[in-house]
Coordinates of C-alpha atoms and ligand atoms in Angstrom, one line a residue:
X220 CA 167.6 -149.8 -20.1
X221 CA 169.3 -150.8 -16.9
X222 CA 172.8 -149.5 -17.6
X223 CA 173.8 -146.5 -15.4
X224 CA 173.8 -143.5 -17.7
X225 CA 176.6 -141.0 -17.6
X226 CA 175.4 -137.5 -16.6
X227 CA 176.2 -136.3 -20.1
X228 CA 174.1 -138.6 -22.2
X229 CA 170.4 -137.6 -22.6
X230 CA 168.0 -140.4 -21.8
X231 CA 165.7 -141.5 -24.7
X232 CA 161.9 -141.7 -24.3
X233 CA 161.0 -145.1 -22.7
X234 CA 163.7 -144.7 -20.1
X235 CA 162.7 -145.3 -16.4
X236 CA 162.7 -142.4 -14.0
X237 CA 162.8 -143.3 -10.3
X238 CA 161.1 -140.9 -7.9
X239 CA 161.8 -141.1 -4.2
X240 CA 158.7 -139.9 -2.3
X241 CA 155.1 -140.7 -3.1
X242 CA 153.2 -137.4 -2.6
X243 CA 151.5 -135.0 -5.0
X244 CA 154.8 -133.6 -6.2
X245 CA 155.9 -137.1 -7.3
X246 CA 152.4 -137.7 -8.8
X247 CA 152.7 -134.5 -10.9
X248 CA 156.3 -135.4 -11.9
X249 CA 155.2 -138.9 -13.0
X250 CA 152.4 -137.4 -15.1
X251 CA 154.9 -134.9 -16.7
X252 CA 157.3 -137.8 -17.4
X253 CA 154.6 -139.8 -19.1
X254 CA 153.8 -136.9 -21.4
X255 CA 157.4 -137.0 -22.7
X256 CA 157.3 -140.8 -23.1
X257 CA 159.1 -141.8 -20.0
X258 CA 158.2 -144.4 -17.4
X259 CA 158.2 -143.7 -13.7
X260 CA 159.0 -145.8 -10.7
X261 CA 157.8 -144.4 -7.4
X262 CA 159.5 -145.4 -4.2
X263 CA 157.8 -144.5 -1.0
X264 CA 157.7 -145.7 2.6
X265 CA 153.9 -145.2 2.8
X266 CA 151.4 -147.7 1.3
X267 CA 148.9 -144.9 0.7
X268 CA 151.0 -142.8 -1.6
X269 CA 149.1 -140.7 -4.2
X270 CA 152.0 -140.9 -6.7
X271 CA 151.7 -144.7 -6.8
X272 CA 148.4 -144.5 -8.7
X273 CA 150.0 -142.8 -11.7
X274 CA 153.3 -144.6 -11.8
X275 CA 154.4 -147.6 -14.0
X276 CA 156.2 -149.3 -11.1
X277 CA 156.0 -148.8 -7.4
X278 CA 158.2 -149.9 -4.4
X279 CA 156.8 -149.7 -0.9
X280 CA 159.9 -149.9 1.4
X281 CA 161.7 -147.9 4.0
X282 CA 164.3 -145.3 2.9
X283 CA 167.0 -147.2 4.7
X284 CA 166.2 -150.6 3.2
X285 CA 169.4 -151.2 1.1
X286 CA 168.1 -154.3 -0.7
X287 CA 165.0 -152.5 -1.8
X288 CA 167.0 -149.4 -2.8
X289 CA 169.4 -151.5 -4.8
X290 CA 166.6 -153.2 -6.7
X291 CA 165.0 -149.8 -7.3
X292 CA 168.3 -148.3 -8.5
X293 CA 168.8 -151.2 -11.0
X294 CA 165.3 -150.8 -12.4
X295 CA 165.8 -147.0 -13.0
X296 CA 168.0 -145.0 -15.5
X297 CA 168.0 -142.0 -13.3
X298 CA 166.6 -141.3 -9.8
X299 CA 165.2 -138.0 -8.4
X300 CA 163.4 -136.8 -5.3
X301 CA 160.0 -135.3 -4.6
X302 CA 160.7 -134.4 -1.0
X303 CA 163.8 -133.3 0.9
X304 CA 163.5 -135.4 4.0
X305 CA 164.8 -138.5 2.3
X306 CA 167.9 -139.3 4.4
X307 CA 171.0 -138.1 2.5
X308 CA 172.6 -141.5 3.2
X309 CA 169.9 -142.9 0.9
X310 CA 170.9 -140.5 -1.8
X311 CA 174.5 -141.4 -1.4
X312 CA 173.7 -145.1 -1.5
X313 CA 171.6 -144.8 -4.6
X314 CA 174.3 -142.7 -6.3
X315 CA 176.6 -145.8 -6.1
X316 CA 174.2 -147.6 -8.4
X317 CA 172.5 -145.1 -10.7
X318 CA 172.6 -141.4 -11.7
X319 CA 170.9 -139.3 -9.0
X320 CA 169.7 -135.7 -9.6
X321 CA 169.8 -133.4 -7.8
X322 CA 172.9 -134.5 -6.0
X323 CA 173.0 -135.8 -2.4
X324 CA 174.9 -132.7 -1.2
X325 CA 172.0 -130.4 -2.2
X326 CA 169.7 -132.6 -0.3
X327 CA 171.9 -132.7 2.8
X328 CA 172.2 -128.9 2.8
X329 CA 168.5 -128.2 2.2
X330 CA 167.3 -130.6 4.9
X331 CA 169.4 -129.1 7.7
X332 CA 168.4 -125.5 8.5
X333 CA 171.7 -124.7 10.0
X334 CA 173.8 -126.0 7.1
X335 CA 171.4 -124.3 4.7
X336 CA 171.4 -120.8 6.3
X337 CA 175.2 -121.1 6.7
X338 CA 175.6 -122.0 3.0
X339 CA 173.4 -119.1 1.9
X340 CA 175.1 -116.6 4.2
X341 CA 178.6 -117.7 2.9
X342 CA 177.5 -116.9 -0.6
X343 CA 177.0 -113.3 0.6
X344 CA 173.2 -113.7 0.2
X345 CA 171.0 -112.1 3.0
X346 CA 169.2 -114.4 5.5
X347 CA 167.5 -113.7 8.8
X348 CA 170.1 -113.5 11.6
X349 CA 170.4 -117.0 13.1
X350 CA 172.2 -119.0 15.8
X351 CA 172.6 -122.7 16.5
X352 CA 170.9 -123.9 19.7
X353 CA 171.6 -127.2 21.4
X354 CA 170.7 -126.5 25.0
X355 CA 168.7 -124.1 27.2
X356 CA 171.7 -121.8 27.8
X357 CA 172.3 -121.4 24.1
X358 CA 168.6 -120.7 23.5
X359 CA 168.7 -117.8 26.0
X360 CA 172.0 -116.5 24.7
X361 CA 170.9 -116.8 21.1
X362 CA 167.8 -114.8 21.8
X363 CA 169.8 -112.0 23.5
X364 CA 172.4 -112.0 20.6
X365 CA 169.7 -111.7 17.9
X366 CA 167.9 -109.1 20.0
X367 CA 164.2 -109.2 19.3
X368 CA 161.3 -111.5 18.4
X369 CA 162.6 -114.7 16.9
X370 CA 161.5 -118.1 15.5
X371 CA 162.9 -121.3 17.0
X372 CA 163.0 -124.0 14.4
X373 CA 164.1 -127.6 14.6
X374 CA 167.3 -128.0 12.7
X375 CA 166.0 -130.9 10.7
X376 CA 162.7 -132.4 9.4
X377 CA 160.7 -129.2 9.4
X378 CA 158.1 -128.3 6.7
X379 CA 154.9 -126.3 6.5
X380 CA 155.6 -124.6 9.8
X381 CA 156.0 -128.0 11.6
X382 CA 158.7 -127.8 14.3
X383 CA 158.8 -124.1 14.8
X384 CA 157.7 -121.5 17.3
X385 CA 157.6 -117.7 17.5
X386 CA 159.3 -116.4 20.7
X387 CA 159.3 -112.9 22.2
X388 CA 161.5 -113.3 25.2
X389 CA 164.7 -115.2 26.2
X390 CA 162.5 -117.2 28.6
X391 CA 160.1 -118.1 25.8
X392 CA 163.0 -119.3 23.7
X393 CA 164.1 -121.6 26.5
X394 CA 160.5 -123.0 26.9
X395 CA 160.1 -123.4 23.2
X396 CA 163.4 -125.4 23.1
X397 CA 161.9 -127.8 25.7
X398 CA 158.6 -127.9 23.8
X399 CA 160.5 -129.0 20.7
X400 CA 161.8 -131.9 22.7
X401 CA 165.4 -130.5 23.1
X402 CA 166.4 -131.6 19.6
X403 CA 169.0 -129.4 17.9
X404 CA 167.5 -126.2 16.7
X405 CA 168.2 -122.8 15.1
X406 CA 166.9 -119.6 16.4
X407 CA 166.2 -117.1 13.7
X408 CA 165.4 -113.4 13.9
X409 CA 161.8 -112.7 13.1
X410 CA 161.6 -110.9 9.7
X411 CA 158.8 -108.3 9.5
X412 CA 158.4 -108.8 5.8
X413 CA 156.1 -107.0 3.4
X414 CA 155.3 -110.2 1.6
X415 CA 156.7 -113.6 0.7
X416 CA 157.9 -114.6 -2.8
X417 CA 159.8 -117.5 -4.3
X418 CA 162.0 -118.3 -7.3
X419 CA 161.3 -121.6 -9.0
X420 CA 164.1 -122.3 -11.4
X421 CA 165.9 -125.1 -13.2
X422 CA 169.4 -125.9 -13.9
X423 CA 170.2 -128.4 -16.7
X424 CA 173.0 -130.9 -17.0
X425 CA 174.8 -128.6 -19.4
X426 CA 174.7 -125.8 -16.8
X427 CA 171.8 -124.0 -18.6
X428 CA 169.4 -122.1 -16.3
X429 CA 165.8 -121.1 -16.6
X430 CA 163.7 -119.3 -14.0
X431 CA 159.9 -118.7 -13.8
X432 CA 158.5 -115.4 -12.9
X433 CA 158.6 -115.2 -9.0
X434 CA 155.1 -115.4 -7.5
X435 CA 153.9 -113.7 -4.4
X436 CA 153.0 -116.4 -1.8
X437 CA 150.4 -116.1 1.0
X438 CA 150.4 -118.6 3.9
X439 CA 147.7 -119.5 6.3
X440 CA 148.6 -121.5 9.4
X441 CA 152.1 -121.9 7.9
X442 CA 150.7 -123.6 4.8
X443 CA 150.8 -122.1 1.4
X444 CA 147.3 -120.8 0.6
X445 CA 147.9 -118.9 -2.7
X446 CA 150.6 -118.0 -5.2
X447 CA 150.0 -115.1 -7.6
X448 CA 151.8 -114.0 -10.7
X449 CA 152.7 -111.3 -11.5
X450 CA 153.9 -110.4 -7.9
X451 CA 154.4 -106.8 -6.8
X452 CA 158.2 -107.3 -7.3
X453 CA 159.7 -104.6 -9.6
X454 CA 161.7 -105.8 -12.6
X455 CA 165.1 -105.0 -10.9
X456 CA 164.1 -107.1 -7.9
X457 CA 162.9 -110.0 -10.1
X458 CA 166.4 -109.9 -11.7
X459 CA 168.0 -109.8 -8.3
X460 CA 165.9 -112.7 -7.0
X461 CA 166.6 -114.8 -10.1
X462 CA 170.3 -114.1 -9.8
X463 CA 170.2 -115.4 -6.2
X464 CA 168.6 -118.6 -7.3
X465 CA 171.1 -119.0 -10.2
X466 CA 174.1 -118.5 -7.8
X467 CA 172.7 -121.1 -5.3
X468 CA 172.0 -123.6 -8.1
X469 CA 175.5 -123.1 -9.5
X470 CA 177.2 -123.4 -6.2
X471 CA 175.3 -126.7 -5.5
X472 CA 176.1 -128.0 -9.0
X473 CA 172.4 -128.6 -9.0
X474 CA 170.5 -130.5 -11.6
X475 CA 166.7 -130.2 -11.7
X476 CA 164.1 -127.7 -10.4
X477 CA 164.7 -125.9 -7.1
X478 CA 162.6 -123.4 -5.1
X479 CA 164.1 -120.5 -3.3
X480 CA 161.8 -119.0 -0.7
X481 CA 162.2 -115.3 0.0
X482 CA 161.0 -112.7 2.4
X483 CA 160.6 -109.3 0.8
X484 CA 161.3 -106.6 3.3
X485 CA 159.4 -103.4 3.7
X486 CA 162.4 -101.6 2.1
X487 CA 162.3 -104.1 -0.8
X488 CA 165.3 -106.1 0.5
X489 CA 165.4 -109.8 -0.5
X490 CA 166.0 -112.2 2.3
X491 CA 166.3 -116.0 1.6
X492 CA 164.3 -118.1 4.0
X493 CA 165.0 -121.6 2.6
X494 CA 165.9 -123.7 -0.4
X495 CA 163.7 -126.6 -1.5
X496 CA 165.7 -129.1 -3.6
X497 CA 162.7 -130.1 -5.7
X498 CA 159.7 -128.9 -7.6
X499 CA 157.8 -126.4 -5.4
X500 CA 154.2 -125.8 -4.4
X501 CA 154.5 -122.1 -5.4
X502 CA 155.3 -123.3 -9.0
X503 CA 152.1 -125.3 -9.6
X504 CA 150.6 -122.4 -11.7
X505 CA 153.3 -123.1 -14.3
X506 CA 151.2 -126.1 -15.5
X507 CA 148.6 -123.8 -17.0
X508 CA 150.4 -120.5 -17.4
X509 CA 153.7 -121.5 -19.0
X510 CA 154.7 -123.5 -22.1
X511 CA 156.9 -125.8 -20.0
X512 CA 155.6 -126.6 -16.4
X513 CA 158.0 -126.9 -13.5
X514 CA 157.3 -130.7 -13.5
X515 CA 158.2 -131.1 -17.2
X516 CA 161.2 -128.8 -16.6
X517 CA 162.5 -131.0 -13.8
X518 CA 162.1 -134.2 -15.9
X519 CA 163.9 -132.5 -18.8
X520 CA 166.8 -131.5 -16.5
X521 CA 167.3 -134.9 -14.8
X522 CA 167.2 -136.8 -18.1
X523 CA 169.7 -134.4 -19.7
X524 CA 167.3 -132.8 -22.2
X525 CA 167.4 -129.1 -23.0
X526 CA 165.4 -127.0 -20.6
X527 CA 162.0 -125.9 -21.9
X528 CA 160.6 -122.4 -22.3
X529 CA 159.8 -121.0 -18.8
X530 CA 158.1 -117.9 -20.1
X531 CA 154.6 -117.1 -18.7
X532 CA 151.8 -116.5 -21.2
X533 CA 149.1 -115.6 -18.7
X534 CA 148.6 -114.1 -15.3
X535 CA 147.7 -116.8 -12.7
X536 CA 146.5 -117.3 -9.2
X537 CA 147.0 -120.8 -7.7
X538 CA 145.2 -121.8 -4.6
X539 CA 145.7 -124.9 -2.6
X540 CA 142.8 -127.1 -1.7
X541 CA 143.4 -128.0 1.9
X542 CA 141.7 -130.6 4.2
X543 CA 138.0 -130.7 4.0
X544 CA 137.9 -128.1 1.2
X545 CA 138.4 -131.1 -1.1
X546 CA 134.7 -132.0 -0.5
X547 CA 133.8 -128.9 -2.5
X548 CA 134.9 -130.5 -5.7
X549 CA 131.5 -130.4 -7.4
X550 CA 131.5 -126.5 -7.2
X551 CA 135.2 -126.3 -8.1
X552 CA 134.6 -128.6 -11.1
X553 CA 132.2 -126.0 -12.5
X554 CA 134.8 -123.3 -12.6
X555 CA 136.7 -122.4 -15.7
X556 CA 140.1 -123.2 -14.1
X557 CA 142.8 -125.8 -13.9
X558 CA 141.6 -128.2 -11.2
X559 CA 144.1 -130.8 -9.8
X560 CA 143.0 -133.3 -7.2
X561 CA 145.6 -135.6 -5.8
X562 CA 143.5 -138.7 -5.2
X563 CA 144.3 -138.7 -1.4
X564 CA 141.6 -140.6 0.5
X565 CA 141.7 -138.9 3.8
X566 CA 140.9 -135.1 3.9
X567 CA 142.8 -134.5 7.2
X568 CA 143.1 -130.9 8.5
X569 CA 146.0 -129.1 6.9
X570 CA 146.6 -131.9 4.3
X571 CA 147.2 -130.6 0.7
X572 CA 144.4 -132.4 -1.3
X573 CA 144.6 -130.5 -4.6
X574 CA 145.0 -127.1 -6.1
X575 CA 143.2 -124.9 -8.6
X576 CA 144.8 -122.4 -11.0
X577 CA 142.8 -119.5 -12.4
X578 CA 144.2 -117.7 -15.5
X579 CA 143.7 -114.2 -16.8
X580 CA 145.3 -112.4 -19.7
X581 CA 148.9 -111.3 -19.4
X582 CA 149.0 -107.9 -17.7
X583 CA 152.8 -107.3 -17.5
Ligands
AMP163 P1 159.7 -122.4 7.0 O1 159.2 -123.7 7.6 O2 161.0 -122.0 7.3 O3 159.4 -122.4 5.5 O4 158.6 -121.3 7.5 C1 157.3 -121.4 7.2 C2 156.7 -120.0 7.2 O5 156.8 -119.4 8.5 C3 157.3 -119.0 6.3 O6 156.9 -119.1 5.0 C4 157.0 -117.7 7.0 O7 155.6 -117.3 6.7 C5 157.1 -118.0 8.4 N1 158.5 -117.7 8.9 C6 159.5 -118.6 9.0 N2 160.6 -118.0 9.4 C7 160.3 -116.8 9.7 C8 161.1 -115.6 10.1 N3 162.4 -115.7 10.5 N4 160.5 -114.4 10.2 C9 159.1 -114.3 9.9 N5 158.4 -115.3 9.5 C10 158.9 -116.6 9.3

């Protein structure tokens, strides 16, 4: 099964799916792939990768190691990603040897906050006001132009609140720029939102589209704590949020599952915060509450199968198990809930160790 498939031919069970990245998202993708009869090959630069434990094949090598990448590509029928900070050069290189989904352009846009916000704004979709910042003068000018509290974020390699700082004066913007080691940044207007939500959706190789019900997301210390469905979003806002995700997916010519993170303003306005070109933490509840989970949906999309049914049959609350909370597994194991532990050895503070999903009967 080592011939490069064309994007239009569905892969049969038994085919090899390559997953770049070895975290819990890769782990849950590999498990979903196995359920449909596929094999998975996880490529990660970390020897302690929790996705390795459930994969058929594993490669431990750097993302810039072209010999290892080429061997990996030849061993796979399609390659996908479980995190967006894989260098887009890696995606381009792989795409010379094997079908890659989602495409390298989606990855390049999503991993660069300036390209990402510019792309969204050009589609006429609302974002927080933002400015590019490359030096102290620009930091100060950007703050004055945006006029109010703002968040300085590194342009690249940010996740879970890493590489960002709230600033309330132009002077604070300048100090924050120094604190972030003077790397290129964007300064974003602080959004005084009512709550956060997200659309987790999939686009198939045939252009079909399926979205899950958008959850309400609560963060603690910039890390997702809880996702709840149904959210307080009214049906017309759900339709609007879904249409935003569809438009983004179409413009990116996207294949696979993507997450679109939203701020919901106090007036109900939807403001896009960011795009995750992968399965998303706020979609973990779909494993228990939907016929087709986001992980199966992603596998279906990248292998060219029809998308599955994204309808929700239950209400759900998904909570992350973070850091030392993982030691509470004996109590969690007694609960009538979907418990997922990622098999990570070290329960470091802030590390996502697992999640638990509690279901209740469908309310709306
Ligand atoms: P991000 O790394 O961009 O996903 O941001 C992580 C979290 O920080 C978001 O989920 C929000 O809770 C908060 N945040 C980021 N940007 C803003 C903003 N412009 N206004 C208000 N809160 C923000």
